[in-house]
Amino acid sequence: MLRGQLDSVRGSRSAALAGPILGRLVLLLLLPLVMYGLYATGQKAMDNFRLNQQADGLSDEVVALRAENLKLQADLEYARTDAAIEAIAREQLGLVRPGDRALATVGSGAVTPPPPPAPNAPPAPPPWQQWRDLFFGPPPAER
């Protein structure tokens, strides 16, 4: 009878130990999977954030390009008007309308000569001489 009680105590003790060990084993196996899932989710969130930032930047660029396009279209429409064509002909091409008198201003004729070339500066001494002169002063021959 004593032996039966001893076996039942051993059985209950091993059953009691098997539960926590099995739970720890399951936890040990599931923990890396959960950590990987969290890591992968974080990576996807960061990728999504970067893509949204890039999309916002591209949207701003599209808006700026559309505004520039509208300005260029307005400039083109103005350049096709008679007033703009006449202004370009008079200012840039030097043309006149029939009946107008063209005036050409002539300079004094004196052309200013180009300035004489600057004298060549003596070449800088090598770095080792610059350091020597800094610490010890120039050699006696240069004084």
PDB file of C-alpha atoms in Angstrom:
ATOM      1  CA  MET A   1       0.000   0.000   0.000  1.00  0.00           C
ATOM      2  CA  LEU A   2       2.832   2.300   0.738  1.00  0.00           C
ATOM      3  CA  ARG A   3       4.218   1.566  -2.641  1.00  0.00           C
ATOM      4  CA  GLY A   4       0.941   2.593  -4.301  1.00  0.00           C
ATOM      5  CA  GLN A   5       0.883   5.879  -2.431  1.00  0.00           C
ATOM      6  CA  LEU A   6       4.486   6.513  -3.413  1.00  0.00           C
ATOM      7  CA  ASP A   7       3.704   5.850  -7.073  1.00  0.00           C
ATOM      8  CA  SER A   8       0.693   8.146  -6.963  1.00  0.00           C
ATOM      9  CA  VAL A   9       2.798  10.926  -5.409  1.00  0.00           C
ATOM     10  CA  ARG A  10       5.477  10.451  -8.070  1.00  0.00           C
ATOM     11  CA  GLY A  11       2.867  10.452 -10.830  1.00  0.00           C
ATOM     12  CA  SER A  12       1.183  13.581  -9.562  1.00  0.00           C
ATOM     13  CA  ARG A  13       4.549  15.286  -9.135  1.00  0.00           C
ATOM     14  CA  SER A  14       5.638  14.413 -12.708  1.00  0.00           C
ATOM     15  CA  ALA A  15       2.241  15.518 -14.018  1.00  0.00           C
ATOM     16  CA  ALA A  16       2.570  18.751 -12.085  1.00  0.00           C
ATOM     17  CA  LEU A  17       6.054  19.321 -13.511  1.00  0.00           C
ATOM     18  CA  ALA A  18       5.015  18.404 -17.057  1.00  0.00           C
ATOM     19  CA  GLY A  19       2.471  21.264 -17.190  1.00  0.00           C
ATOM     20  CA  PRO A  20       4.915  24.133 -16.511  1.00  0.00           C
ATOM     21  CA  ILE A  21       7.620  22.600 -18.693  1.00  0.00           C
ATOM     22  CA  LEU A  22       5.225  22.183 -21.593  1.00  0.00           C
ATOM     23  CA  GLY A  23       3.978  25.746 -21.120  1.00  0.00           C
ATOM     24  CA  ARG A  24       7.524  27.097 -21.080  1.00  0.00           C
ATOM     25  CA  LEU A  25       8.406  25.093 -24.171  1.00  0.00           C
ATOM     26  CA  VAL A  26       5.394  26.448 -26.045  1.00  0.00           C
ATOM     27  CA  LEU A  27       6.264  29.968 -24.886  1.00  0.00           C
ATOM     28  CA  LEU A  28       9.869  29.468 -25.963  1.00  0.00           C
ATOM     29  CA  LEU A  29       8.740  28.358 -29.423  1.00  0.00           C
ATOM     30  CA  LEU A  30       6.091  31.050 -29.857  1.00  0.00           C
ATOM     31  CA  LEU A  31       8.191  33.976 -28.634  1.00  0.00           C
ATOM     32  CA  PRO A  32      10.462  34.129 -31.736  1.00  0.00           C
ATOM     33  CA  LEU A  33       7.418  33.925 -34.004  1.00  0.00           C
ATOM     34  CA  VAL A  34       5.718  36.776 -32.180  1.00  0.00           C
ATOM     35  CA  MET A  35       8.922  38.843 -32.239  1.00  0.00           C
ATOM     36  CA  TYR A  36       9.318  38.241 -35.985  1.00  0.00           C
ATOM     37  CA  GLY A  37       5.702  39.265 -36.536  1.00  0.00           C
ATOM     38  CA  LEU A  38       6.261  42.504 -34.626  1.00  0.00           C
ATOM     39  CA  TYR A  39       9.469  43.196 -36.540  1.00  0.00           C
ATOM     40  CA  ALA A  40       7.835  42.541 -39.923  1.00  0.00           C
ATOM     41  CA  THR A  41       4.885  44.756 -39.012  1.00  0.00           C
ATOM     42  CA  GLY A  42       7.243  47.549 -37.964  1.00  0.00           C
ATOM     43  CA  GLN A  43       9.189  47.249 -41.206  1.00  0.00           C
ATOM     44  CA  LYS A  44       5.998  47.459 -43.255  1.00  0.00           C
ATOM     45  CA  ALA A  45       4.886  50.499 -41.254  1.00  0.00           C
ATOM     46  CA  MET A  46       8.228  52.233 -41.902  1.00  0.00           C
ATOM     47  CA  ASP A  47       8.071  51.390 -45.610  1.00  0.00           C
ATOM     48  CA  ASN A  48       4.530  52.743 -45.749  1.00  0.00           C
ATOM     49  CA  PHE A  49       5.619  55.953 -43.984  1.00  0.00           C
ATOM     50  CA  ARG A  50       8.510  56.465 -46.421  1.00  0.00           C
ATOM     51  CA  LEU A  51       6.289  55.860 -49.427  1.00  0.00           C
ATOM     52  CA  ASN A  52       3.709  58.331 -48.109  1.00  0.00           C
ATOM     53  CA  GLN A  53       6.430  60.946 -47.601  1.00  0.00           C
ATOM     54  CA  GLN A  54       7.682  60.349 -51.133  1.00  0.00           C
ATOM     55  CA  ALA A  55       4.133  60.582 -52.517  1.00  0.00           C
ATOM     56  CA  ASP A  56       3.593  63.885 -50.688  1.00  0.00           C
ATOM     57  CA  GLY A  57       6.816  65.267 -52.148  1.00  0.00           C
ATOM     58  CA  LEU A  58       5.828  64.184 -55.640  1.00  0.00           C
ATOM     59  CA  SER A  59       2.377  65.724 -55.198  1.00  0.00           C
ATOM     60  CA  ASP A  60       3.970  69.037 -54.238  1.00  0.00           C
ATOM     61  CA  GLU A  61       6.235  68.808 -57.270  1.00  0.00           C
ATOM     62  CA  VAL A  62       3.257  68.124 -59.551  1.00  0.00           C
ATOM     63  CA  VAL A  63       1.437  71.178 -58.156  1.00  0.00           C
ATOM     64  CA  ALA A  64       4.519  73.353 -58.752  1.00  0.00           C
ATOM     65  CA  LEU A  65       4.934  72.029 -62.296  1.00  0.00           C
ATOM     66  CA  ARG A  66       1.266  72.683 -63.074  1.00  0.00           C
ATOM     67  CA  ALA A  67       1.609  76.262 -61.828  1.00  0.00           C
ATOM     68  CA  GLU A  68       4.728  76.738 -63.951  1.00  0.00           C
ATOM     69  CA  ASN A  69       2.924  75.245 -66.946  1.00  0.00           C
ATOM     70  CA  LEU A  70       0.032  77.693 -66.517  1.00  0.00           C
ATOM     71  CA  LYS A  71       2.482  80.606 -66.287  1.00  0.00           C
ATOM     72  CA  LEU A  72       4.304  79.470 -69.429  1.00  0.00           C
ATOM     73  CA  GLN A  73       1.004  79.085 -71.289  1.00  0.00           C
ATOM     74  CA  ALA A  74       0.044  82.634 -70.278  1.00  0.00           C
ATOM     75  CA  ASP A  75       3.456  83.909 -71.430  1.00  0.00           C
ATOM     76  CA  LEU A  76       2.997  82.098 -74.745  1.00  0.00           C
ATOM     77  CA  GLU A  77      -0.462  83.587 -75.244  1.00  0.00           C
ATOM     78  CA  TYR A  78       0.952  87.060 -74.532  1.00  0.00           C
ATOM     79  CA  ALA A  79       3.889  86.492 -76.904  1.00  0.00           C
ATOM     80  CA  ARG A  80       1.402  85.754 -79.706  1.00  0.00           C
ATOM     81  CA  THR A  81      -0.331  89.134 -79.331  1.00  0.00           C
ATOM     82  CA  ASP A  82       0.458  92.020 -81.682  1.00  0.00           C
ATOM     83  CA  ALA A  83       1.702  94.224 -78.844  1.00  0.00           C
ATOM     84  CA  ALA A  84       4.227  91.623 -77.708  1.00  0.00           C
ATOM     85  CA  ILE A  85       5.418  90.952 -81.259  1.00  0.00           C
ATOM     86  CA  GLU A  86       5.942  94.683 -81.822  1.00  0.00           C
ATOM     87  CA  ALA A  87       7.775  95.074 -78.509  1.00  0.00           C
ATOM     88  CA  ILE A  88      10.113  92.194 -79.345  1.00  0.00           C
ATOM     89  CA  ALA A  89      10.717  93.574 -82.858  1.00  0.00           C
ATOM     90  CA  ARG A  90      11.572  97.050 -81.529  1.00  0.00           C
ATOM     91  CA  GLU A  91      13.579  96.125 -78.425  1.00  0.00           C
ATOM     92  CA  GLN A  92      15.409  92.966 -79.376  1.00  0.00           C
ATOM     93  CA  LEU A  93      15.612  93.099 -83.167  1.00  0.00           C
ATOM     94  CA  GLY A  94      15.968  96.884 -83.635  1.00  0.00           C
ATOM     95  CA  LEU A  95      13.180  97.091 -86.230  1.00  0.00           C
ATOM     96  CA  VAL A  96      11.033 100.194 -86.813  1.00  0.00           C
ATOM     97  CA  ARG A  97       7.542 100.755 -88.212  1.00  0.00           C
ATOM     98  CA  PRO A  98       7.121 102.452 -91.553  1.00  0.00           C
ATOM     99  CA  GLY A  99       7.241 106.204 -91.000  1.00  0.00           C
ATOM    100  CA  ASP A 100       9.284 105.973 -87.800  1.00  0.00           C
ATOM    101  CA  ARG A 101      12.851 107.216 -87.703  1.00  0.00           C
ATOM    102  CA  ALA A 102      15.506 104.953 -86.299  1.00  0.00           C
ATOM    103  CA  LEU A 103      18.157 106.609 -84.213  1.00  0.00           C
ATOM    104  CA  ALA A 104      21.467 104.910 -83.718  1.00  0.00           C
ATOM    105  CA  THR A 105      23.721 106.273 -81.054  1.00  0.00           C
ATOM    106  CA  VAL A 106      27.370 106.061 -81.807  1.00  0.00           C
ATOM    107  CA  GLY A 107      29.924 105.899 -79.039  1.00  0.00           C
ATOM    108  CA  SER A 108      32.840 108.332 -78.740  1.00  0.00           C
ATOM    109  CA  GLY A 109      34.975 105.945 -80.715  1.00  0.00           C
ATOM    110  CA  ALA A 110      37.530 105.654 -77.972  1.00  0.00           C
ATOM    111  CA  VAL A 111      37.907 102.079 -77.030  1.00  0.00           C
ATOM    112  CA  THR A 112      39.319 101.496 -73.628  1.00  0.00           C
ATOM    113  CA  PRO A 113      42.259  99.150 -73.834  1.00  0.00           C
ATOM    114  CA  PRO A 114      42.130  96.029 -71.755  1.00  0.00           C
ATOM    115  CA  PRO A 115      43.924  96.352 -68.443  1.00  0.00           C
ATOM    116  CA  PRO A 116      47.504  95.134 -68.436  1.00  0.00           C
ATOM    117  CA  PRO A 117      47.930  91.630 -67.155  1.00  0.00           C
ATOM    118  CA  ALA A 118      48.705  91.396 -63.485  1.00  0.00           C
ATOM    119  CA  PRO A 119      52.313  90.567 -62.712  1.00  0.00           C
ATOM    120  CA  ASN A 120      52.816  86.968 -61.833  1.00  0.00           C
ATOM    121  CA  ALA A 121      53.125  86.498 -58.116  1.00  0.00           C
ATOM    122  CA  PRO A 122      56.058  84.408 -56.989  1.00  0.00           C
ATOM    123  CA  PRO A 123      55.037  80.822 -56.434  1.00  0.00           C
ATOM    124  CA  ALA A 124      54.186  79.888 -52.887  1.00  0.00           C
ATOM    125  CA  PRO A 125      56.913  77.949 -51.113  1.00  0.00           C
ATOM    126  CA  PRO A 126      56.258  74.284 -50.468  1.00  0.00           C
ATOM    127  CA  PRO A 127      54.332  73.430 -47.299  1.00  0.00           C
ATOM    128  CA  TRP A 128      57.409  72.196 -45.433  1.00  0.00           C
ATOM    129  CA  GLN A 129      59.072  75.595 -45.906  1.00  0.00           C
ATOM    130  CA  GLN A 130      55.923  77.372 -44.741  1.00  0.00           C
ATOM    131  CA  TRP A 131      55.938  75.266 -41.542  1.00  0.00           C
ATOM    132  CA  ARG A 132      59.652  75.865 -41.033  1.00  0.00           C
ATOM    133  CA  ASP A 133      59.181  79.622 -41.425  1.00  0.00           C
ATOM    134  CA  LEU A 134      56.223  79.538 -39.044  1.00  0.00           C
ATOM    135  CA  PHE A 135      58.155  77.799 -36.254  1.00  0.00           C
ATOM    136  CA  PHE A 136      61.693  79.102 -36.771  1.00  0.00           C
ATOM    137  CA  GLY A 137      61.277  82.234 -38.881  1.00  0.00           C
ATOM    138  CA  PRO A 138      62.610  82.735 -42.388  1.00  0.00           C
ATOM    139  CA  PRO A 139      66.201  81.684 -43.059  1.00  0.00           C
ATOM    140  CA  PRO A 140      68.853  84.440 -42.823  1.00  0.00           C
ATOM    141  CA  ALA A 141      69.235  84.701 -46.615  1.00  0.00           C
ATOM    142  CA  GLU A 142      65.596  85.741 -46.987  1.00  0.00           C
ATOM    143  CA  ARG A 143      65.704  88.410 -44.261  1.00  0.00           C
TER     144      ARG A 143
END
